[in-house]
Short mmCIF file of C-alpha atoms and ligand atoms in Angstrom, two decimals:
data_model
loop_
_atom_site.label_atom_id
_atom_site.label_comp_id
_atom_site.label_asym_id
_atom_site.label_seq_id
_atom_site.Cartn_x
_atom_site.Cartn_y
_atom_site.Cartn_z
CA MET A 1 -1.35 44.61 221.81
CA ASN A 2 -2.76 43.54 218.51
CA HIS A 3 -0.50 41.91 215.93
CA PRO A 4 -0.83 42.60 212.24
CA VAL A 5 -2.52 39.83 210.30
CA LEU A 6 -0.65 40.51 207.07
CA VAL A 7 2.80 42.07 206.70
CA LEU A 8 4.51 42.98 203.43
CA ASN A 9 8.26 43.61 203.73
CA VAL A 10 10.30 45.48 201.11
CA ILE A 11 8.28 44.11 198.20
CA ARG A 12 9.83 44.55 194.77
CA LYS A 13 8.31 43.84 191.39
CA SER A 14 9.46 44.34 187.82
CA PHE A 15 7.65 43.82 184.55
CA GLY A 16 10.34 43.13 181.98
CA GLU A 17 13.08 45.68 182.50
CA VAL A 18 10.96 48.12 184.42
CA GLU A 19 10.76 47.98 188.20
CA VAL A 20 7.31 49.17 189.28
CA LEU A 21 7.55 48.46 193.03
CA HIS A 22 10.77 49.56 194.70
CA GLY A 23 10.64 47.83 198.08
CA VAL A 24 7.27 48.62 199.62
CA ASP A 25 6.22 47.88 203.23
CA LEU A 26 2.63 47.53 204.36
CA ASP A 27 0.89 45.89 207.30
CA VAL A 28 -2.76 45.17 207.89
CA MET A 29 -4.29 44.86 211.36
CA PRO A 30 -7.25 42.58 212.04
CA GLY A 31 -10.47 44.59 212.05
CA GLU A 32 -9.06 47.66 210.33
CA VAL A 33 -9.92 49.22 207.00
CA HIS A 34 -6.58 50.19 205.51
CA ALA A 35 -6.85 52.47 202.49
CA LEU A 36 -4.22 52.25 199.77
CA VAL A 37 -4.08 55.34 197.58
CA GLY A 38 -1.87 56.86 194.91
CA GLU A 39 -1.90 58.16 191.36
CA ASN A 40 -2.71 55.98 188.37
CA GLY A 41 0.18 53.61 187.84
CA ALA A 42 1.58 54.09 191.37
CA GLY A 43 1.54 50.31 191.90
CA LYS A 44 -1.48 49.79 194.16
CA SER A 45 -3.06 46.96 192.18
CA THR A 46 0.29 45.30 191.55
CA LEU A 47 1.19 45.32 195.25
CA MET A 48 -2.13 43.80 196.21
CA LYS A 49 -2.01 41.25 193.39
CA ILE A 50 1.22 40.01 194.96
CA ALA A 51 -0.53 39.61 198.31
CA ALA A 52 -3.40 37.80 196.57
CA GLY A 53 -1.14 35.35 194.73
CA ILE A 54 -1.86 36.75 191.26
CA HIS A 55 1.71 38.00 190.71
CA ALA A 56 4.91 36.72 192.29
CA SER A 57 7.19 39.36 193.81
CA ASP A 58 10.81 39.75 192.70
CA GLY A 59 12.04 40.61 196.16
CA GLY A 60 10.90 41.01 199.75
CA SER A 61 8.78 38.75 201.91
CA MET A 62 5.33 38.48 203.44
CA THR A 63 3.90 37.02 206.64
CA LEU A 64 0.33 36.01 207.36
CA MET A 65 -0.60 35.73 211.04
CA GLY A 66 3.07 35.73 211.92
CA ARG A 67 4.03 32.89 209.58
CA PRO A 68 5.92 33.14 206.28
CA TYR A 69 3.43 33.57 203.45
CA ALA A 70 4.24 33.05 199.75
CA PRO A 71 1.13 32.06 197.77
CA ASN A 72 1.77 30.52 194.38
CA SER A 73 -1.71 31.16 192.94
CA PRO A 74 -4.89 33.08 193.77
CA LEU A 75 -6.47 29.81 194.88
CA ASP A 76 -3.57 29.16 197.21
CA ALA A 77 -3.93 32.68 198.68
CA ASP A 78 -7.66 32.09 199.08
CA HIS A 79 -7.06 28.84 200.97
CA MET A 80 -4.62 30.57 203.28
CA GLY A 81 -7.10 33.36 203.99
CA ILE A 82 -6.54 36.21 201.53
CA GLY A 83 -9.32 37.19 199.14
CA MET A 84 -9.40 39.94 196.55
CA VAL A 85 -12.48 41.62 195.09
CA HIS A 86 -11.82 43.22 191.73
CA GLN A 87 -13.61 46.06 190.09
CA GLU A 88 -14.90 43.83 187.31
CA LEU A 89 -17.55 41.59 188.75
CA SER A 90 -17.01 37.85 188.54
CA LEU A 91 -20.55 36.69 189.27
CA ALA A 92 -22.55 34.31 187.09
CA PRO A 93 -25.60 36.38 186.08
CA ASP A 94 -27.97 33.44 185.58
CA LEU A 95 -27.24 31.72 188.88
CA SER A 96 -28.90 32.68 192.14
CA VAL A 97 -27.44 34.85 194.86
CA ALA A 98 -26.90 31.75 197.05
CA GLU A 99 -25.18 29.78 194.28
CA ASN A 100 -22.85 32.67 193.56
CA ILE A 101 -21.92 33.21 197.19
CA PHE A 102 -21.13 29.54 197.73
CA ALA A 103 -19.82 28.75 194.22
CA GLY A 104 -17.24 25.99 194.47
CA ARG A 105 -18.35 24.96 197.95
CA LEU A 106 -22.02 24.12 197.59
CA PRO A 107 -23.35 21.99 200.49
CA THR A 108 -24.25 18.50 199.27
CA ASN A 109 -26.11 15.36 200.29
CA GLY A 110 -23.78 12.79 198.82
CA CYS A 111 -23.51 13.91 195.23
CA PHE A 112 -26.56 16.18 195.10
CA VAL A 113 -26.61 19.84 196.03
CA ASN A 114 -28.55 20.37 199.25
CA TRP A 115 -30.58 23.36 198.06
CA GLN A 116 -32.37 23.85 201.33
CA GLU A 117 -29.12 24.02 203.25
CA LEU A 118 -27.57 26.29 200.59
CA ASN A 119 -30.43 28.76 200.71
CA SER A 120 -30.62 28.79 204.48
CA GLN A 121 -26.86 29.36 204.84
CA ALA A 122 -27.11 32.20 202.34
CA SER A 123 -30.16 33.66 204.13
CA ARG A 124 -28.26 33.70 207.42
CA LEU A 125 -25.31 35.45 205.82
CA LEU A 126 -27.54 38.03 204.09
CA ALA A 127 -29.47 38.69 207.30
CA ASP A 128 -26.21 39.03 209.18
CA PHE A 129 -25.32 41.91 206.87
CA GLY A 130 -28.77 43.45 207.14
CA LEU A 131 -29.67 42.68 203.52
CA SER A 132 -33.21 41.78 202.61
CA ILE A 133 -32.52 39.82 199.43
CA ASP A 134 -34.05 36.42 198.69
CA PRO A 135 -31.09 34.02 198.21
CA ARG A 136 -32.89 32.47 195.23
CA THR A 137 -32.91 35.76 193.28
CA PRO A 138 -30.90 35.51 190.06
CA ILE A 139 -27.91 37.88 190.02
CA SER A 140 -29.09 39.38 186.73
CA SER A 141 -32.08 40.95 188.47
CA LEU A 142 -29.99 42.80 191.08
CA SER A 143 -28.72 46.35 190.67
CA ILE A 144 -24.99 46.78 190.20
CA GLY A 145 -24.57 47.99 193.80
CA TYR A 146 -26.17 44.83 195.19
CA ARG A 147 -24.08 42.73 192.82
CA GLN A 148 -20.95 44.30 194.26
CA VAL A 149 -22.24 43.49 197.75
CA ILE A 150 -22.78 39.86 196.73
CA GLU A 151 -19.23 39.86 195.42
CA VAL A 152 -18.13 40.90 198.91
CA LEU A 153 -20.16 38.13 200.57
CA LYS A 154 -18.72 35.62 198.11
CA ALA A 155 -15.22 36.53 199.27
CA LEU A 156 -16.44 35.91 202.81
CA ALA A 157 -17.51 32.33 202.20
CA SER A 158 -13.91 31.06 202.45
CA ASP A 159 -13.45 32.52 205.94
CA PRO A 160 -10.76 35.05 204.99
CA LYS A 161 -8.37 36.84 207.32
CA VAL A 162 -7.84 39.68 204.85
CA ILE A 163 -9.97 40.95 201.99
CA ILE A 164 -8.55 43.33 199.41
CA PHE A 165 -10.88 45.63 197.47
CA ASP A 166 -9.59 47.20 194.25
CA GLU A 167 -11.82 50.19 193.47
CA PRO A 168 -15.08 48.45 194.36
CA THR A 169 -17.24 51.56 194.09
CA SER A 170 -15.82 53.23 191.01
CA SER A 171 -18.85 52.40 188.89
CA LEU A 172 -21.45 53.05 191.56
CA GLU A 173 -23.51 56.13 192.31
CA ALA A 174 -23.61 57.56 195.82
CA ARG A 175 -26.44 55.46 197.24
CA GLU A 176 -25.06 52.15 196.01
CA ALA A 177 -21.51 53.04 197.01
CA THR A 178 -22.79 53.63 200.55
CA LEU A 179 -24.28 50.14 200.58
CA VAL A 180 -20.92 48.63 199.61
CA LEU A 181 -19.01 50.79 202.10
CA ASP A 182 -21.36 49.76 204.90
CA THR A 183 -20.79 46.12 204.02
CA ILE A 184 -17.03 46.64 204.08
CA ARG A 185 -17.23 48.25 207.54
CA LYS A 186 -19.18 45.24 208.75
CA LEU A 187 -16.40 42.95 207.54
CA ALA A 188 -13.90 44.88 209.61
CA ALA A 189 -16.23 44.58 212.59
CA LYS A 190 -15.80 40.82 212.23
CA SER A 191 -12.03 41.24 212.77
CA ILE A 192 -11.21 40.79 209.10
CA GLY A 193 -8.40 43.02 207.88
CA VAL A 194 -9.54 45.07 204.89
CA VAL A 195 -7.38 46.77 202.26
CA TYR A 196 -9.31 49.34 200.32
CA ILE A 197 -7.98 50.86 197.08
CA SER A 198 -9.85 53.91 195.83
CA HIS A 199 -9.46 57.25 194.11
CA ARG A 200 -12.48 58.66 195.89
CA MET A 201 -11.00 60.65 198.76
CA ASP A 202 -14.31 61.25 200.50
CA GLU A 203 -14.89 57.48 200.75
CA VAL A 204 -11.33 56.88 201.89
CA PHE A 205 -11.82 59.26 204.78
CA ARG A 206 -15.26 57.92 205.50
CA ILE A 207 -14.30 54.31 206.04
CA SER A 208 -10.61 53.88 206.70
CA ASP A 209 -8.68 53.63 209.94
CA ARG A 210 -5.28 54.04 208.31
CA ILE A 211 -4.15 55.36 204.95
CA THR A 212 -1.05 54.30 203.02
CA VAL A 213 0.15 56.40 200.11
CA LEU A 214 2.21 55.00 197.23
CA ARG A 215 3.95 57.18 194.70
CA ASP A 216 5.75 55.83 191.62
CA GLY A 217 6.17 52.40 193.19
CA SER A 218 7.51 53.64 196.53
CA LEU A 219 5.91 54.03 199.91
CA VAL A 220 5.39 57.66 200.92
CA GLY A 221 3.93 56.85 204.32
CA THR A 222 1.16 55.36 206.44
CA TRP A 223 -1.01 57.52 208.69
CA ASN A 224 -3.99 57.22 210.98
CA ALA A 225 -6.91 58.62 209.02
CA ALA A 226 -7.89 60.74 212.01
CA ASP A 227 -4.48 62.44 212.03
CA VAL A 228 -4.23 63.60 208.43
CA SER A 229 -6.13 66.01 206.21
CA ARG A 230 -7.41 65.27 202.77
CA GLU A 231 -5.07 67.92 201.38
CA SER A 232 -2.01 66.34 202.93
CA VAL A 233 -2.92 62.90 201.56
CA VAL A 234 -3.41 64.32 198.07
CA HIS A 235 -0.13 66.20 198.42
CA ALA A 236 1.64 62.96 199.40
CA MET A 237 0.10 61.22 196.40
CA ILE A 238 1.04 63.69 193.71
CA GLY A 239 4.04 65.36 195.32
CA ARG A 240 2.73 68.88 194.83
CA GLU A 241 -0.03 71.19 195.96
CA MET A 242 -3.25 70.59 194.19
CA THR A 243 -6.29 72.76 194.15
CA GLU A 244 -9.36 70.70 193.52
CA LEU A 245 -10.88 73.48 191.51
CA TYR A 246 -12.97 72.98 188.44
CA PRO A 247 -12.29 75.01 185.30
CA ASP A 248 -14.35 78.16 184.79
CA LYS A 249 -17.78 77.71 183.28
CA ALA A 250 -18.66 78.96 179.81
CA SER A 251 -19.02 82.74 179.68
CA ALA A 252 -21.85 82.78 177.15
CA ALA A 253 -23.77 80.05 175.40
CA GLY A 254 -23.24 79.83 171.64
CA ASP A 255 -25.53 78.67 168.85
CA VAL A 256 -27.39 75.40 169.08
CA LEU A 257 -25.08 72.58 167.97
CA LEU A 258 -27.01 69.41 168.71
CA LYS A 259 -30.77 69.28 168.99
CA VAL A 260 -32.58 66.16 170.14
CA GLU A 261 -36.36 66.04 169.78
CA GLY A 262 -38.77 63.52 171.24
CA LEU A 263 -36.25 60.70 171.27
CA THR A 264 -37.93 57.48 172.41
CA ARG A 265 -36.87 53.87 172.67
CA THR A 266 -39.51 51.65 174.18
CA GLY A 267 -38.49 50.21 177.50
CA ALA A 268 -35.44 52.48 177.81
CA PHE A 269 -36.40 56.19 177.58
CA ARG A 270 -39.30 58.36 176.45
CA ASP A 271 -39.71 61.72 174.75
CA VAL A 272 -36.24 63.05 175.50
CA SER A 273 -35.72 66.55 174.06
CA PHE A 274 -32.83 68.92 174.68
CA VAL A 275 -30.25 71.13 172.99
CA LEU A 276 -26.48 71.29 173.31
CA ARG A 277 -24.92 74.63 172.43
CA LYS A 278 -21.48 75.43 171.07
CA GLY A 279 -19.00 76.09 173.85
CA GLU A 280 -21.14 74.29 176.38
CA ILE A 281 -20.64 71.32 178.68
CA LEU A 282 -24.01 69.73 179.31
CA GLY A 283 -24.32 67.23 182.14
CA PHE A 284 -26.62 64.25 182.43
CA SER A 285 -27.36 63.12 185.95
CA GLY A 286 -29.66 60.50 187.44
CA LEU A 287 -29.60 57.15 189.16
CA VAL A 288 -27.89 54.18 187.57
CA GLY A 289 -30.50 52.68 185.26
CA ALA A 290 -32.32 55.99 184.67
CA GLY A 291 -31.52 55.70 180.96
CA ARG A 292 -28.63 58.15 180.60
CA THR A 293 -26.33 55.71 178.83
CA GLU A 294 -29.21 54.42 176.69
CA VAL A 295 -30.03 57.94 175.45
CA MET A 296 -26.37 58.53 174.56
CA ARG A 297 -26.10 55.19 172.78
CA ALA A 298 -29.13 56.10 170.67
CA ILE A 299 -27.66 59.50 169.72
CA PHE A 300 -24.46 57.72 168.74
CA GLY A 301 -26.27 55.08 166.69
CA ALA A 302 -25.12 52.20 168.87
CA ASP A 303 -28.83 51.50 169.49
CA ILE A 304 -31.62 52.69 167.23
CA ALA A 305 -34.35 54.89 168.69
CA ASP A 306 -37.98 54.07 167.84
CA SER A 307 -38.85 57.69 167.20
CA GLY A 308 -37.52 61.20 167.52
CA ALA A 309 -35.14 63.42 165.59
CA ILE A 310 -31.49 64.44 165.99
CA TYR A 311 -30.10 67.59 164.36
CA LEU A 312 -26.47 68.65 164.24
CA GLY A 313 -25.77 72.22 163.16
CA GLY A 314 -29.38 72.48 162.00
CA VAL A 315 -29.18 69.43 159.74
CA LEU A 316 -31.46 66.48 160.41
CA LEU A 317 -29.31 63.37 160.79
CA ASP A 318 -30.22 59.86 159.77
CA ILE A 319 -28.08 57.86 162.20
CA ARG A 320 -28.31 54.12 161.75
CA SER A 321 -24.92 53.09 163.06
CA ALA A 322 -22.00 54.39 165.09
CA LYS A 323 -20.20 55.00 161.81
CA ASP A 324 -22.97 57.37 160.65
CA ALA A 325 -22.65 59.27 163.93
CA VAL A 326 -18.86 59.53 163.67
CA ASP A 327 -19.10 60.70 160.05
CA ALA A 328 -21.58 63.36 161.12
CA GLY A 329 -19.23 64.57 163.88
CA ILE A 330 -20.54 62.87 167.02
CA ALA A 331 -18.24 60.80 169.23
CA TYR A 332 -19.13 58.72 172.27
CA LEU A 333 -16.75 57.49 174.94
CA PRO A 334 -18.52 54.52 176.51
CA GLU A 335 -18.61 53.76 180.21
CA GLU A 336 -17.51 50.13 179.87
CA ARG A 337 -14.05 50.68 178.55
CA LYS A 338 -13.05 47.03 178.33
CA ALA A 339 -16.23 45.77 176.71
CA GLN A 340 -16.88 48.64 174.37
CA GLY A 341 -13.86 50.40 173.19
CA LEU A 342 -10.39 49.28 173.98
CA PHE A 343 -8.38 46.51 172.39
CA MET A 344 -6.56 45.18 175.41
CA GLU A 345 -4.01 43.13 173.47
CA ARG A 346 -3.04 45.97 171.18
CA SER A 347 -0.63 48.84 171.78
CA ILE A 348 -1.50 52.34 172.91
CA GLU A 349 -0.65 53.55 169.41
CA ASP A 350 -3.03 51.07 167.75
CA ASN A 351 -5.80 51.98 170.16
CA ILE A 352 -5.48 55.66 169.31
CA LEU A 353 -5.03 54.96 165.61
CA CYS A 354 -8.30 53.07 165.52
CA GLY A 355 -10.84 55.80 164.84
CA ASN A 356 -8.17 58.12 163.43
CA ILE A 357 -7.02 56.08 160.46
CA GLY A 358 -7.94 58.78 157.94
CA ARG A 359 -5.85 61.36 159.75
CA CYS A 360 -2.84 59.05 159.88
CA SER A 361 -2.97 57.96 156.24
CA ARG A 362 -1.66 59.37 153.02
CA ARG A 363 -3.07 58.02 149.75
CA GLY A 364 -4.98 55.35 151.63
CA ILE A 365 -2.01 53.93 153.48
CA VAL A 366 -1.44 54.32 157.22
CA ARG A 367 1.85 56.15 157.78
CA SER A 368 3.48 55.07 161.00
CA VAL A 369 5.21 58.46 161.34
CA LEU A 370 1.78 60.06 161.53
CA SER A 371 0.22 57.52 163.85
CA ARG A 372 3.25 57.63 166.16
CA SER A 373 3.26 61.38 166.36
CA LEU A 374 -0.50 61.46 166.98
CA ALA A 375 -0.17 58.86 169.77
CA LEU A 376 2.76 60.74 171.34
CA GLU A 377 0.97 64.06 171.14
CA MET A 378 -2.24 62.71 172.71
CA CYS A 379 -0.42 60.75 175.45
CA GLY A 380 1.50 63.90 176.28
CA ARG A 381 -1.62 66.05 176.44
CA LEU A 382 -3.36 63.59 178.75
CA SER A 383 -0.21 62.60 180.71
CA VAL A 384 -0.67 58.89 180.01
CA LYS A 385 1.81 56.98 182.17
CA ALA A 386 3.40 54.15 180.18
CA LYS A 387 6.78 52.81 179.18
CA SER A 388 6.18 53.70 175.53
CA ILE A 389 3.34 53.96 173.05
CA GLU A 390 4.06 50.36 172.05
CA GLN A 391 2.90 49.08 175.45
CA GLU A 392 -0.14 46.82 175.35
CA LEU A 393 -3.27 48.25 176.92
CA GLN A 394 -3.66 45.30 179.28
CA ASN A 395 -0.35 46.23 180.91
CA LEU A 396 -1.41 49.77 181.73
CA SER A 397 -2.95 50.71 185.03
CA GLY A 398 -6.74 51.14 184.97
CA GLY A 399 -6.74 54.92 184.99
CA ASN A 400 -4.25 55.09 182.15
CA GLN A 401 -6.42 52.81 180.02
CA GLN A 402 -9.22 55.31 180.52
CA LYS A 403 -6.98 58.14 179.35
CA VAL A 404 -6.05 56.26 176.16
CA LEU A 405 -9.73 55.84 175.34
CA LEU A 406 -10.30 59.56 175.84
CA ALA A 407 -7.22 60.30 173.72
CA ARG A 408 -8.67 58.36 170.80
CA TRP A 409 -11.94 60.24 170.81
CA LEU A 410 -10.43 63.69 171.34
CA ALA A 411 -8.07 63.07 168.44
CA MET A 412 -11.08 62.50 166.19
CA LYS A 413 -12.11 66.13 166.78
CA PRO A 414 -15.86 65.54 166.85
CA LYS A 415 -18.23 68.52 166.94
CA ALA A 416 -20.23 66.91 169.72
CA LEU A 417 -18.27 64.80 172.17
CA ILE A 418 -20.25 62.59 174.54
CA VAL A 419 -18.33 61.13 177.46
CA ASP A 420 -19.87 58.57 179.80
CA GLU A 421 -18.19 58.48 183.24
CA PRO A 422 -15.01 60.07 181.83
CA THR A 423 -13.01 60.02 185.05
CA ARG A 424 -13.95 56.61 186.44
CA GLY A 425 -10.87 55.10 188.06
CA VAL A 426 -8.81 58.19 187.28
CA ASP A 427 -6.67 59.72 190.05
CA VAL A 428 -7.35 63.18 191.49
CA GLY A 429 -4.56 64.90 189.56
CA ALA A 430 -5.46 63.39 186.21
CA LYS A 431 -9.12 64.04 186.87
CA GLY A 432 -8.43 67.76 186.97
CA GLU A 433 -6.47 67.43 183.70
CA ILE A 434 -9.37 65.63 182.02
CA HIS A 435 -11.80 68.30 183.22
CA ARG A 436 -9.56 71.02 181.82
CA MET A 437 -9.27 69.19 178.48
CA LEU A 438 -13.04 68.84 178.21
CA ARG A 439 -13.51 72.54 179.00
CA GLU A 440 -10.87 73.54 176.44
CA TYR A 441 -12.52 71.31 173.90
CA ALA A 442 -15.90 72.95 174.46
CA SER A 443 -14.41 76.46 174.43
CA ALA A 444 -12.96 75.79 170.98
CA GLY A 445 -16.51 75.91 169.59
CA ASN A 446 -17.53 72.29 170.15
CA GLY A 447 -20.12 70.83 172.49
CA VAL A 448 -19.51 68.29 175.23
CA ILE A 449 -22.01 66.06 177.00
CA VAL A 450 -20.87 64.51 180.28
CA VAL A 451 -22.70 61.61 181.90
CA SER A 452 -21.47 61.11 185.44
CA SER A 453 -22.67 59.48 188.63
CA GLU A 454 -20.45 61.74 190.69
CA MET A 455 -22.54 64.72 191.66
CA PRO A 456 -19.64 67.01 192.62
CA GLU A 457 -18.14 66.38 189.16
CA ILE A 458 -21.38 67.14 187.31
CA ILE A 459 -21.99 70.29 189.32
CA GLY A 460 -18.39 71.48 189.19
CA LEU A 461 -17.86 70.87 185.50
CA CYS A 462 -21.13 71.48 183.67
CA ASP A 463 -22.85 74.64 182.49
CA ARG A 464 -26.27 73.02 182.54
CA ILE A 465 -27.47 69.70 183.95
CA ILE A 466 -30.35 67.55 182.76
CA VAL A 467 -31.63 64.95 185.19
CA LEU A 468 -33.26 61.73 184.02
CA HIS A 469 -35.63 59.64 186.07
CA GLU A 470 -36.88 56.29 184.77
CA GLY A 471 -36.17 57.21 181.16
CA CYS A 472 -37.75 60.70 181.23
CA ILE A 473 -36.28 64.14 181.81
CA SER A 474 -37.31 65.15 185.30
CA GLY A 475 -35.63 68.53 185.34
CA GLU A 476 -32.92 70.87 184.17
CA VAL A 477 -30.72 73.05 186.35
CA GLU A 478 -27.93 75.59 185.88
CA GLY A 479 -24.48 74.28 186.82
CA ALA A 480 -23.61 77.52 188.60
CA THR A 481 -26.46 77.21 191.07
CA ALA A 482 -27.16 73.45 191.25
CA SER A 483 -26.95 71.62 194.56
CA GLU A 484 -26.53 67.92 195.27
CA ALA A 485 -29.85 67.90 197.12
CA GLN A 486 -31.59 69.35 194.10
CA LEU A 487 -30.09 66.80 191.70
CA ALA A 488 -30.86 63.91 194.06
CA SER A 489 -34.44 65.03 194.41
CA LEU A 490 -34.88 65.20 190.62
CA ALA A 491 -33.13 61.86 190.22
CA PHE A 492 -35.77 60.29 192.44
CA GLY A 493 -38.47 61.74 190.20
CA ASN A 494 -39.50 64.70 192.30
CA HIS A 495 -40.25 67.44 189.74
CA SER A 496 -40.63 70.30 192.17
CA ALA A 497 -37.06 70.10 193.39
CA PRO A 498 -36.02 72.31 196.31
CA HIS A 499 -33.33 74.93 195.76
N1 ATP B 501 1.17 42.95 183.52
C1 ATP B 501 1.91 44.05 183.41
N2 ATP B 501 2.93 44.14 182.52
C2 ATP B 501 3.68 45.28 182.43
N3 ATP B 501 3.50 46.37 183.18
C3 ATP B 501 2.50 46.34 184.08
C4 ATP B 501 1.65 45.19 184.25
N4 ATP B 501 0.75 45.45 185.22
C5 ATP B 501 1.02 46.72 185.64
N5 ATP B 501 2.07 47.24 184.97
C6 ATP B 501 2.67 48.58 185.18
O1 ATP B 501 2.97 48.69 186.56
C7 ATP B 501 2.70 50.02 187.03
C8 ATP B 501 1.78 49.94 188.22
O2 ATP B 501 0.48 49.55 187.78
P1 ATP B 501 -0.74 49.29 188.74
O3 ATP B 501 -1.82 48.68 187.93
O4 ATP B 501 -0.27 48.56 189.93
O5 ATP B 501 -1.13 50.80 189.15
P2 ATP B 501 -2.33 51.31 190.08
O6 ATP B 501 -1.70 52.08 191.19
O7 ATP B 501 -3.22 50.20 190.43
O8 ATP B 501 -3.03 52.36 189.10
P3 ATP B 501 -4.62 52.69 188.82
O9 ATP B 501 -5.03 53.66 189.86
O10 ATP B 501 -4.61 53.38 187.49
O11 ATP B 501 -5.37 51.41 188.82
C9 ATP B 501 2.12 50.79 185.85
O12 ATP B 501 3.15 51.58 185.30
C10 ATP B 501 1.70 49.71 184.89
O13 ATP B 501 1.82 50.17 183.55
MG1 MG B 502 -5.21 49.71 189.86
#
């Protein structure tokens, strides 16, 4: 009989006055992939940060390979055999694959790095995982999927007993996510215990042996993946029935709202032309790097296009900055929430206020009554889970940070709202809420553009879908009749896509 490698007993954790983990048990067997799921704010990351030595628990105990385990830092946890791979990559872009994998433990001859040894160790590891990457390749020239894989191999260099993954695939498209999932399965095949946190139910069922559900800081249960249905796991997560249905599509297309003609930015995209109609949700699909985000940034004035024209409501716009775009009635919710939008050290209220200062001011002075009521209204509409609107963004769970960003842009009431990966890291329940909000927003006579790497989301949500391939439009399909195969084929540049 196998013994668990890691056991968590009745773990408690409070932040300030608020207890966020109420005595949670979890065990990890060697060689298993153990999925940890739950709504945004359920406590998944916090629980695993305790196991990885990032937070100290306020109650309970842990054992590692049968012995008491109480790491006092992430480094300590790493030395004892527990590694954690976060969603944000920690690789040095200018260093090589080999240097990143063995950072901190480079093989040396005396005081010089033994490059030959380093590269051959890295080659062996890469080959072991079936990866044909030259260990001397700089990280910056790898795709994001391969970078995430290198992140996994880096965790492996310290000979871990358990590796914890916190939403490793949330920014990856299907093909790259598969690469990461395959690598994770190979870790388990080496008898490493894997904890896998994700909101993507299809992936959870694809790779895990057991599934543990947390709800509001408490354990709901642990099941063998083979013995439970997707519906019952979702039910355990959100405590109610949930139909994973998308809102109805637009009944009829309205007048042209946004018209983009021949938009070109050398090296990024070429001759992009399309229209967005009132009442419509228009999807943009394609592989990561196909230029979707670049096109949106150019429409929003974050980058300047070399040529082309943008009209809103029939008026030619001269957009030279994001401010020009906002003034004209275009808003853009970026995909990199931390880098490009949120102020992590500021409160929820401040983050929503930013961008809505005019609305919350009277005679040029911000009125806190107005900004408070706006923040409360928007948090209510999007069910943001937080202690209060004064809470700093950095203390919110990942999915709730995403909702605050969306709240800010919706509050600005733009005519054309562009959202880039709007539900990344958002739980299944909240995802449905965000989809409904976007549909409502479009139905009120506005236009919405959704960029998403999740094909079911694009197909389920959008009225029309434009596919980009290497910076050019490779096709357009109706949301009502689109298939994943058709979108994938267009994404790979095949113009005569099958139906
Ligand atoms: N450093 C902190 N200070 C205060 N509260 C925190 C801190 N970190 C997390 N919390 C709170 O603890 C609760 C659990 O958060 P946690 O990040 O563990 O959720 P999660 O299950 O990982 O959610 P998500 O799916 O959105 O990532 C949330 O209510 C969050 O606001
Ligand atoms: Mg989390």
